[in-house]
Coordinates of N, CA and C in Angstrom, one line a residue:
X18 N 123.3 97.7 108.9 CA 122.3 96.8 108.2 C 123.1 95.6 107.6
X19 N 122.6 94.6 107.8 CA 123.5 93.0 107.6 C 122.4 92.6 106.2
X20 N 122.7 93.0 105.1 CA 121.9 92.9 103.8 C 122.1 90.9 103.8
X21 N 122.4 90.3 104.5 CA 122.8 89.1 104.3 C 121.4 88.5 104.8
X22 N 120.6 89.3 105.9 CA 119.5 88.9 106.6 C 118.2 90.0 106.5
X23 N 118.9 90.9 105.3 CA 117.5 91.8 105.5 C 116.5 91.8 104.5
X24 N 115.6 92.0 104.7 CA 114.4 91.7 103.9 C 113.2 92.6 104.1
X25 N 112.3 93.1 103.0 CA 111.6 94.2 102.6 C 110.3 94.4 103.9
X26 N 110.1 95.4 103.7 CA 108.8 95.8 104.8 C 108.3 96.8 104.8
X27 N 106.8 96.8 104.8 CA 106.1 98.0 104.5 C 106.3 98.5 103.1
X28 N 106.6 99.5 102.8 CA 107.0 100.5 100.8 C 108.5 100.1 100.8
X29 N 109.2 99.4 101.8 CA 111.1 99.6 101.6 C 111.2 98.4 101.2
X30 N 111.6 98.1 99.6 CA 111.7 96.9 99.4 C 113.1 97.0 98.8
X31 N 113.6 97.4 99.4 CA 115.4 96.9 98.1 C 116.2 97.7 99.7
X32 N 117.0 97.2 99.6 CA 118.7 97.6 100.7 C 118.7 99.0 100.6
X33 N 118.8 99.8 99.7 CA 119.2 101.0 99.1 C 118.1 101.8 100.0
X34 N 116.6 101.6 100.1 CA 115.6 102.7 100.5 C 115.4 102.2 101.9
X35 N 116.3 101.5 102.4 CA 116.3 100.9 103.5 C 117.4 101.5 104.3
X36 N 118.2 102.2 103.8 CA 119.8 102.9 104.4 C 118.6 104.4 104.2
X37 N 117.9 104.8 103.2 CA 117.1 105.8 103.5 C 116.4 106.3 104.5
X38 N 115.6 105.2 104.3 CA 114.5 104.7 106.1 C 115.3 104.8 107.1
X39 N 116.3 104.5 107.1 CA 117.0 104.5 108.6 C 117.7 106.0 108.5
X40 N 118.1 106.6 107.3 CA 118.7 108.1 107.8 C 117.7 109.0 108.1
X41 N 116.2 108.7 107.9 CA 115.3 109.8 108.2 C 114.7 109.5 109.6
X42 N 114.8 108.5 110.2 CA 114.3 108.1 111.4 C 115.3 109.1 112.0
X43 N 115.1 109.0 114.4 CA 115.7 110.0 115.0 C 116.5 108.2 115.2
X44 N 117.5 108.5 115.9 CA 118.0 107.1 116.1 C 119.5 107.4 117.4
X45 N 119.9 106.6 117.3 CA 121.5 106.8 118.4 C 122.7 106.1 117.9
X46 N 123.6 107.0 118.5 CA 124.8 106.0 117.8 C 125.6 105.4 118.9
X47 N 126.5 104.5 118.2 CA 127.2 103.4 119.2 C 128.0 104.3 120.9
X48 N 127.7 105.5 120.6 CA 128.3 105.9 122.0 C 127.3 106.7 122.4
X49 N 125.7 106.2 122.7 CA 124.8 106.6 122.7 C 124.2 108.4 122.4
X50 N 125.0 108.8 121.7 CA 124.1 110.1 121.3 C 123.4 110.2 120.2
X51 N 122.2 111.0 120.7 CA 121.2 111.1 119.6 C 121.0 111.5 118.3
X52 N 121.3 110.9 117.2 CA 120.8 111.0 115.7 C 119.7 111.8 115.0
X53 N 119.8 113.0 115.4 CA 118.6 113.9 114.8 C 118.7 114.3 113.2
X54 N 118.1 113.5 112.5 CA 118.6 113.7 111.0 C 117.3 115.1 110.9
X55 N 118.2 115.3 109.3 CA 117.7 116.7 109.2 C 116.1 116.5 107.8
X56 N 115.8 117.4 107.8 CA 114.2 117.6 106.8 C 114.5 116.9 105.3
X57 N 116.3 117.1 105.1 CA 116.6 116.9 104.0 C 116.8 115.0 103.4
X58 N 117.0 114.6 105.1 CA 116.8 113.1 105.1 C 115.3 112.0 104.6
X59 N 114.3 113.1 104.9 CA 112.7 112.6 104.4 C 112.3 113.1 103.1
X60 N 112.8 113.9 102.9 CA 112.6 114.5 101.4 C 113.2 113.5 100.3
X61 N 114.9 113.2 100.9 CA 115.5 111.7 100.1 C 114.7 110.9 99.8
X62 N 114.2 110.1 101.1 CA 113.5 109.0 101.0 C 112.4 109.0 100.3
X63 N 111.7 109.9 100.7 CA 109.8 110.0 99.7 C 110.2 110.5 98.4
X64 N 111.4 111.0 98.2 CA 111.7 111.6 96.6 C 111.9 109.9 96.0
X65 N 112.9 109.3 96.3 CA 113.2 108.1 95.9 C 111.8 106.6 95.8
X66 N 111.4 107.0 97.5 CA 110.0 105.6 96.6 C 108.9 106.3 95.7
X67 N 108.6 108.1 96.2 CA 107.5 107.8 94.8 C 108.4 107.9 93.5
X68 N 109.6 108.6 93.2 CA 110.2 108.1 92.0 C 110.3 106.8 91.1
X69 N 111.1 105.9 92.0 CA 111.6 104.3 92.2 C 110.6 103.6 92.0
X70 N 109.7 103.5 92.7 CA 108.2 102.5 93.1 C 106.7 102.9 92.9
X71 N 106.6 104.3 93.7 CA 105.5 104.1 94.1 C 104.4 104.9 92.2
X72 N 105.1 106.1 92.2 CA 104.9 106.8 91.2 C 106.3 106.8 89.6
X73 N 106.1 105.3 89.5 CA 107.4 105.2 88.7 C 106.7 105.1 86.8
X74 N 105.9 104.8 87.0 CA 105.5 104.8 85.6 C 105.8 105.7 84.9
X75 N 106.0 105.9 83.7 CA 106.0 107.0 82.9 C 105.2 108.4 82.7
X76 N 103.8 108.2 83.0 CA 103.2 109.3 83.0 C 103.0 110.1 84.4
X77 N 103.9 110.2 84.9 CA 104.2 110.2 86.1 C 105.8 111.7 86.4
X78 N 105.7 112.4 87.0 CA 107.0 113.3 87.5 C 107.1 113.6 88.5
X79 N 108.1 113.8 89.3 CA 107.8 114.8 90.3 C 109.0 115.7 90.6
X80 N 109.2 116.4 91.5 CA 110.1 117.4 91.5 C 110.2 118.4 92.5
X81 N 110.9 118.9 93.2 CA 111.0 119.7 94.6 C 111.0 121.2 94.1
X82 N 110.5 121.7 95.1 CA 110.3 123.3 95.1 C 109.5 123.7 93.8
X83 N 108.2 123.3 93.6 CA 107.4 123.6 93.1 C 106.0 124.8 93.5
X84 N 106.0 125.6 92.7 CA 105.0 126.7 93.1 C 103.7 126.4 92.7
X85 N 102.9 126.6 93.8 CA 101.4 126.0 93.3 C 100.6 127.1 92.3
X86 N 100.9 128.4 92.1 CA 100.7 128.7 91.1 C 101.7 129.7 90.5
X87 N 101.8 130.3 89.6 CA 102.8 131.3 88.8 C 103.2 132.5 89.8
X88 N 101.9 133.0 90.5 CA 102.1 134.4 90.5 C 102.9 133.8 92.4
X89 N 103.0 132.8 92.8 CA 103.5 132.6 94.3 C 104.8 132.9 94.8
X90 N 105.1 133.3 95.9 CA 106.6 134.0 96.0 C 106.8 132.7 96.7
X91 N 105.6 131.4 97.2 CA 106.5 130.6 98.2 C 106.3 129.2 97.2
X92 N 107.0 128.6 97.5 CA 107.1 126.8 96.9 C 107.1 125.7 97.9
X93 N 106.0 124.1 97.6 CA 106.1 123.3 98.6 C 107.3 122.4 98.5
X94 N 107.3 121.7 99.6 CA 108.9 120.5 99.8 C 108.2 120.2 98.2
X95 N 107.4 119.3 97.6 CA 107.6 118.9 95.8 C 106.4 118.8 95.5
X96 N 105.9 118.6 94.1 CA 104.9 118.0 93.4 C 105.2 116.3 92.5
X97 N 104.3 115.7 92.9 CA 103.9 114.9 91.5 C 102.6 115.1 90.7
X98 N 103.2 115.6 89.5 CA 102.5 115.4 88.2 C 102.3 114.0 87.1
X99 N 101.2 114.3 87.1 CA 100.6 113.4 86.0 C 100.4 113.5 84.6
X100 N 100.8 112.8 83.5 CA 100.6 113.2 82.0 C 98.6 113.2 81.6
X101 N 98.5 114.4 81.0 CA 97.4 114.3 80.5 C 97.1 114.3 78.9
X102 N 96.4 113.3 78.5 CA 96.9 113.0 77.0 C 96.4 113.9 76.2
X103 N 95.4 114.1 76.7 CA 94.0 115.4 75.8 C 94.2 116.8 76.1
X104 N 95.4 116.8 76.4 CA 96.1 118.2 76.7 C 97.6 118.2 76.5
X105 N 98.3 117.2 76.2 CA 99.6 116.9 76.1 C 100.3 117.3 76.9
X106 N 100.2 117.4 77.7 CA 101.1 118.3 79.4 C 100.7 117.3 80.6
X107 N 101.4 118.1 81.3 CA 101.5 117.3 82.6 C 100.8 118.4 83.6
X108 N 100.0 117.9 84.3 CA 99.1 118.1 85.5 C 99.3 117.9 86.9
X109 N 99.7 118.9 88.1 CA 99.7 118.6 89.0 C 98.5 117.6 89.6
X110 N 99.1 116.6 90.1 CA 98.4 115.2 91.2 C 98.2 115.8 92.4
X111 N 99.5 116.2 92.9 CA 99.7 115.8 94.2 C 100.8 116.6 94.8
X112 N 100.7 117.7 96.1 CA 101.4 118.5 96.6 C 101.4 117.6 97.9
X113 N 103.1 117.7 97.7 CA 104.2 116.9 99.6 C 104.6 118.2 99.8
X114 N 104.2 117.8 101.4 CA 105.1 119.0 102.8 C 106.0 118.2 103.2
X115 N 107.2 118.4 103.8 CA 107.8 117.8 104.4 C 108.1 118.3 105.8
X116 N 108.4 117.3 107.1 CA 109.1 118.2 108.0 C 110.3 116.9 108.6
X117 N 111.0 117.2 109.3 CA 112.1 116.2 109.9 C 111.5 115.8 110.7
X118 N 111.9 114.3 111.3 CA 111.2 113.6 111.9 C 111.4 114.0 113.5
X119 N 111.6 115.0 114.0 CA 111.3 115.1 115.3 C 109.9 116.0 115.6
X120 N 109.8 116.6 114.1 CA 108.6 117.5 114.5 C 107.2 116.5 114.2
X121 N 106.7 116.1 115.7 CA 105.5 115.4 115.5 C 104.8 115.7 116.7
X122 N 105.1 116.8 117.0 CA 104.3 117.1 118.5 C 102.8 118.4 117.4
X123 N 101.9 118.2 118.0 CA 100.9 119.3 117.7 C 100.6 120.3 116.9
X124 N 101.9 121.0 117.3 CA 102.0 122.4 117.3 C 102.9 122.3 115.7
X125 N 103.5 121.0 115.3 CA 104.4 120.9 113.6 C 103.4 120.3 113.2
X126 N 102.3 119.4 113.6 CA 101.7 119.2 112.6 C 101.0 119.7 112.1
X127 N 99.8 120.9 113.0 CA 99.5 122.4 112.3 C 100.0 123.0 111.6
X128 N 100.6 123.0 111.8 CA 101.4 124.2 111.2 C 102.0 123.7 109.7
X129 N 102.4 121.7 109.8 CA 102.5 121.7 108.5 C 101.4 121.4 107.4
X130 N 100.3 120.8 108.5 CA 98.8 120.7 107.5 C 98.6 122.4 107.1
X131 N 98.6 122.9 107.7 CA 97.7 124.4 107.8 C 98.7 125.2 105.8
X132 N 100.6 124.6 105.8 CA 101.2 125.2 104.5 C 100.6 124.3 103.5
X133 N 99.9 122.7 103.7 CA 99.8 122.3 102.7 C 98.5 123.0 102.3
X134 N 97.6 122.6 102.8 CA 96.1 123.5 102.6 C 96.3 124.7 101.8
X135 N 97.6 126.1 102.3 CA 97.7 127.1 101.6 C 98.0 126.8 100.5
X136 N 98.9 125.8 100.0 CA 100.0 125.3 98.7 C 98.2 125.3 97.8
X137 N 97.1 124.4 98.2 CA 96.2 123.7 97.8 C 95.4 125.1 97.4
X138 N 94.5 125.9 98.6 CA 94.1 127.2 98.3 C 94.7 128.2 96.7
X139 N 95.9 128.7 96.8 CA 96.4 128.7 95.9 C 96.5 127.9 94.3
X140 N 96.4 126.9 94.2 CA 95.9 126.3 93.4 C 94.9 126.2 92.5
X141 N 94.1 126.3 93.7 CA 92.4 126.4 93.0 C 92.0 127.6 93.0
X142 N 93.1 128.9 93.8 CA 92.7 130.2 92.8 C 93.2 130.2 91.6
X143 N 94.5 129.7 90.8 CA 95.0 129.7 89.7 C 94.1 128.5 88.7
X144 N 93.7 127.7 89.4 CA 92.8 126.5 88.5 C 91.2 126.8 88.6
X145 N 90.4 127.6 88.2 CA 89.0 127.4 89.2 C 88.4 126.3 87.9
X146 N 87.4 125.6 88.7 CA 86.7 124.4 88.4 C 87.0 123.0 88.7
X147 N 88.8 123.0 89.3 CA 89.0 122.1 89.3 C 88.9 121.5 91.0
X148 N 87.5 120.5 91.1 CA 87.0 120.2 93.0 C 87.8 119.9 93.5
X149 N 88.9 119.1 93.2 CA 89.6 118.9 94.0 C 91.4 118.5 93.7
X150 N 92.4 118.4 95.0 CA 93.7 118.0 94.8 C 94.4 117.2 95.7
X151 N 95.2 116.3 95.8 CA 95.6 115.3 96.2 C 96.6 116.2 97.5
X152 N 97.3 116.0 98.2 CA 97.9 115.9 99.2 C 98.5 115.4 100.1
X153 N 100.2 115.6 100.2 CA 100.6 114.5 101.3 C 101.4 115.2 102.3
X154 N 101.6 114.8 103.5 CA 102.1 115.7 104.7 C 103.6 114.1 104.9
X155 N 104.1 114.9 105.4 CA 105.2 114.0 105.6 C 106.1 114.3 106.7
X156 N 106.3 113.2 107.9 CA 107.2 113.8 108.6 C 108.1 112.6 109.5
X157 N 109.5 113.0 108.7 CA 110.4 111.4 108.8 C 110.1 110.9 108.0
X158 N 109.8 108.8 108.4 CA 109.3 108.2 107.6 C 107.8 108.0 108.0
X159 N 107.0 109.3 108.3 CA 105.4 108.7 108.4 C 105.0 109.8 107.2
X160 N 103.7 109.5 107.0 CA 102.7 110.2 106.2 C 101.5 109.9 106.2
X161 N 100.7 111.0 106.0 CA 99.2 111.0 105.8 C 99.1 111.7 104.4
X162 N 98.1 111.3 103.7 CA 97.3 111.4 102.3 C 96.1 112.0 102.7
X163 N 95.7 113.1 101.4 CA 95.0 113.5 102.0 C 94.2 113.7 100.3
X164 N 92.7 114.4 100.8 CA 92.0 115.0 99.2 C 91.6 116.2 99.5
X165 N 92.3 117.2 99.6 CA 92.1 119.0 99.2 C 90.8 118.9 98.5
X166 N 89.5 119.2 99.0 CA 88.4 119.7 98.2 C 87.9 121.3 98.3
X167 N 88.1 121.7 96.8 CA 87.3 122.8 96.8 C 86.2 123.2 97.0
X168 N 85.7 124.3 97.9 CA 84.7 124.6 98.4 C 84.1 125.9 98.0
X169 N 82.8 126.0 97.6 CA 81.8 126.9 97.2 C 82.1 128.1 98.4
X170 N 82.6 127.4 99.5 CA 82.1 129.0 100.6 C 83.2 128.8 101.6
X171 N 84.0 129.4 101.1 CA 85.7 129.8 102.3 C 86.6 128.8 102.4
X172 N 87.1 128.5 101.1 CA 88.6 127.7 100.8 C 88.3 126.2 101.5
X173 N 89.6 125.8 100.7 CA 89.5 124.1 100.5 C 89.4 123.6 101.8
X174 N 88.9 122.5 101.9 CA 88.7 121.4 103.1 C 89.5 120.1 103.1
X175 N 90.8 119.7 103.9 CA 90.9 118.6 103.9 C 90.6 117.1 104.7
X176 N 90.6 116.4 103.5 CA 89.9 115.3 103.9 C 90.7 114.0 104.1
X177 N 91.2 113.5 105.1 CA 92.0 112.6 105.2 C 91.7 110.7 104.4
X178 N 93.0 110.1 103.8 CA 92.7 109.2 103.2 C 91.9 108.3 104.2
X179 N 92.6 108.4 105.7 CA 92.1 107.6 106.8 C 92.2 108.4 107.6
X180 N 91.3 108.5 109.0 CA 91.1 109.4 109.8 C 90.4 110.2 109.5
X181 N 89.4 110.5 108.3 CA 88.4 111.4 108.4 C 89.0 113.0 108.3
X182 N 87.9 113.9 108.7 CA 88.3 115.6 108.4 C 89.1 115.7 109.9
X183 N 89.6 114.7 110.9 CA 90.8 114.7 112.0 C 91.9 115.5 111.5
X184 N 92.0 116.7 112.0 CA 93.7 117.4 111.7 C 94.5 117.5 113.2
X185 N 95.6 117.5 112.8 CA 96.5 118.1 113.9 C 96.9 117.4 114.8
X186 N 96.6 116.6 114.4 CA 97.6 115.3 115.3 C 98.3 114.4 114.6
X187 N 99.5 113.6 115.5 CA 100.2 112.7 114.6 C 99.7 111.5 114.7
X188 N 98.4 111.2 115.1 CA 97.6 109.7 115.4 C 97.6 108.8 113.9
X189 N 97.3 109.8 113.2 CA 96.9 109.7 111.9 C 98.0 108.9 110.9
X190 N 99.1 109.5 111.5 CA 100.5 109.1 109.9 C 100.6 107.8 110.5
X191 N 101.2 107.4 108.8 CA 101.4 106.1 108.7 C 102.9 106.0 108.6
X192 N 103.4 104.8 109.2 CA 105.0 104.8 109.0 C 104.5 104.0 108.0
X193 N 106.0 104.5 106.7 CA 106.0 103.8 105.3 C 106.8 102.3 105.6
X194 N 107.4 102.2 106.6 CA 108.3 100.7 106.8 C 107.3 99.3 107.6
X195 N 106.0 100.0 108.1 CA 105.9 99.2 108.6 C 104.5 98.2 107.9
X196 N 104.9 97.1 107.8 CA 104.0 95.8 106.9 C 103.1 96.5 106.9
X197 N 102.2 96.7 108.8 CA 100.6 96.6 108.5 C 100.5 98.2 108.1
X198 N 101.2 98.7 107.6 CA 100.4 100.3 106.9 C 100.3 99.6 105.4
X199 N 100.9 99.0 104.5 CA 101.3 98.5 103.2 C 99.9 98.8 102.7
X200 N 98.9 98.0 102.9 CA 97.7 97.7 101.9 C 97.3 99.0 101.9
X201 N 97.3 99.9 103.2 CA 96.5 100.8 103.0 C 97.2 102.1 102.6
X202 N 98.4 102.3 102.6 CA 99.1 103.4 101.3 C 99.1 103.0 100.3
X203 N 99.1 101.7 99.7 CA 99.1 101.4 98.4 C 98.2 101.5 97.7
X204 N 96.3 101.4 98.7 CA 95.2 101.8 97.9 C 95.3 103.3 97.4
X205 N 95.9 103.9 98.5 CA 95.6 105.6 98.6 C 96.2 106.2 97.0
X206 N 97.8 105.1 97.0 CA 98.5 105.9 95.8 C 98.0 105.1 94.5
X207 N 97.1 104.3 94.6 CA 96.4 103.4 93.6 C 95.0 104.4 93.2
X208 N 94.5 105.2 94.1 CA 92.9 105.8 93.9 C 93.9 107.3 93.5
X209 N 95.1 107.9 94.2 CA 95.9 108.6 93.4 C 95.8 108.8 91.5
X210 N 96.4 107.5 91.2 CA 96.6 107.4 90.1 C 95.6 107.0 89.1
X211 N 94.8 106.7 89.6 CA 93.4 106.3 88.9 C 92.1 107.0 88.6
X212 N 91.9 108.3 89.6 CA 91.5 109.3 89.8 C 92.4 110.2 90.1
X213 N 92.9 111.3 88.9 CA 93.4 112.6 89.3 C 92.3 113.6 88.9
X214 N 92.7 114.7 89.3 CA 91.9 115.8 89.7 C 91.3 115.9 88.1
X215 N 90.3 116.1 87.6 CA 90.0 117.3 86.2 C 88.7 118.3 86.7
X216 N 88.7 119.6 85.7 CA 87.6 120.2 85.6 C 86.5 119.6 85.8
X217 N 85.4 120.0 86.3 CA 84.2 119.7 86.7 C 83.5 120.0 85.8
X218 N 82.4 119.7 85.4 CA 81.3 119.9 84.7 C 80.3 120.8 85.8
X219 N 79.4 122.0 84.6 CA 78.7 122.9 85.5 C 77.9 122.1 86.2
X220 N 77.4 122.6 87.3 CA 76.2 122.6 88.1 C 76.7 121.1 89.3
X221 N 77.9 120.8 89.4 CA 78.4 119.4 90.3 C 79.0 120.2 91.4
X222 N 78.5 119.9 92.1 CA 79.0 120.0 93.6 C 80.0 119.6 93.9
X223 N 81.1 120.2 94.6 CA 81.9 120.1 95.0 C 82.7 119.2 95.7
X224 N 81.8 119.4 97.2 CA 81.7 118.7 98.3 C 81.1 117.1 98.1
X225 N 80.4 116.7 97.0 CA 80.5 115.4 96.7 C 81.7 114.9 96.1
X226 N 82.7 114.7 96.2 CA 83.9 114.4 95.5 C 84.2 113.5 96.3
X227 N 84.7 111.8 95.7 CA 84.8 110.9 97.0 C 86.6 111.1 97.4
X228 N 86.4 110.5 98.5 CA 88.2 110.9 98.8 C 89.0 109.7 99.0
X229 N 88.0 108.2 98.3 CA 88.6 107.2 98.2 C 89.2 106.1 100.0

């Protein structure tokens, strides 16, 4: 990277999350063999922009290997939490999967929608009332957002920020570097922060919860 000519694109706006973006990509080196970076390369990068940028405010945390509820023997790649003032604590927002960026064939993205959904399920047995929970799948530098809604009759439904109730394909993720995704991650983690999950009031339906 020639920092003398490089300049920001898509969520990578500084040199530093730009040597990121490039260690989580698959890539090749100068004597052409192939660069298969590991799970722990995407985890860097999304730990750093929502840290750094995206989720940097103060009422804001997040943190890896997080259990969606107490009594769980398993933990997701992380959570971001939110400060809630009328409770003095912090509130899970938003559960990330992660996987390395070569898994984008079908059969990884099942399988990593299918752990986030469980992380989510979990959740809303340990929280009941609360309709719904935020969600992000991650794999390399792409991602899809999602809104975990709790459901009256046989566990949570996810709902994609873009793409609709579409699972299981990688049609959907967005690469975080490239311009034209920009506007539209940045609404997602803007309707994130502006709407987080709370208790429902009796007799509100669920399944009306918008997903922004």
């Amino acid at each position: 990277m020639d920092i003398t000519t490089w300049s920001p694109h898509g969520l990578i706006t500084t040199p530093l999350s730009e040597i990121l973006y490039l260690s989580a990509q698959i890539s090749m080196d100068p004597f052409g063999n192939i660069i298969d970076p590991k799970e722990q390369q995407t985890v860097e990068l999304f730990c750093a922009l929502f840290n750094k940028f995206i989720f940097r405010e103060d009422e804001f945390i997040s943190f890896s290997q997080a259990q969606p509820q107490l009594q769980s023997n398993e933990a997701c790649g992380f959570v971001i939490e939110n400060y809630v003032a009328d409770k003095d604590a912090y509130h899970i927002l938003c559960f990330l999967e992660v996987r390395r960026a070569k898994n984008q064939t079908g059969s990884h993205i099942v399988a990593l929608e299918t752990q986030a959904l469980g992380n989510c399920g979990q959740f809303f047995q340990a929280n009941p009332g609360v309709p719904f929970i935020y969600a992000c799948t991650l794999v390399g530098t792409y991602i899809r957002c999602w809104t975990i809604l709790a459901t009256e009759d046989g566990g949570p439904r996810m709902q994609g920020f873009w793409g609709g109730y579409d699972k299981g394909t990688f049609d959907h993720y967005l690469d975080v570097g490239l311009e034209q995704n920009k506007g539209q991650l940045e609404r997602a983690f803007q309707h994130m922060k502006t709407t987080p999950p709370t208790k429902r009031p009796l007799n509100v339906d669920p399944n009306n919860v918008a997903s922004g």
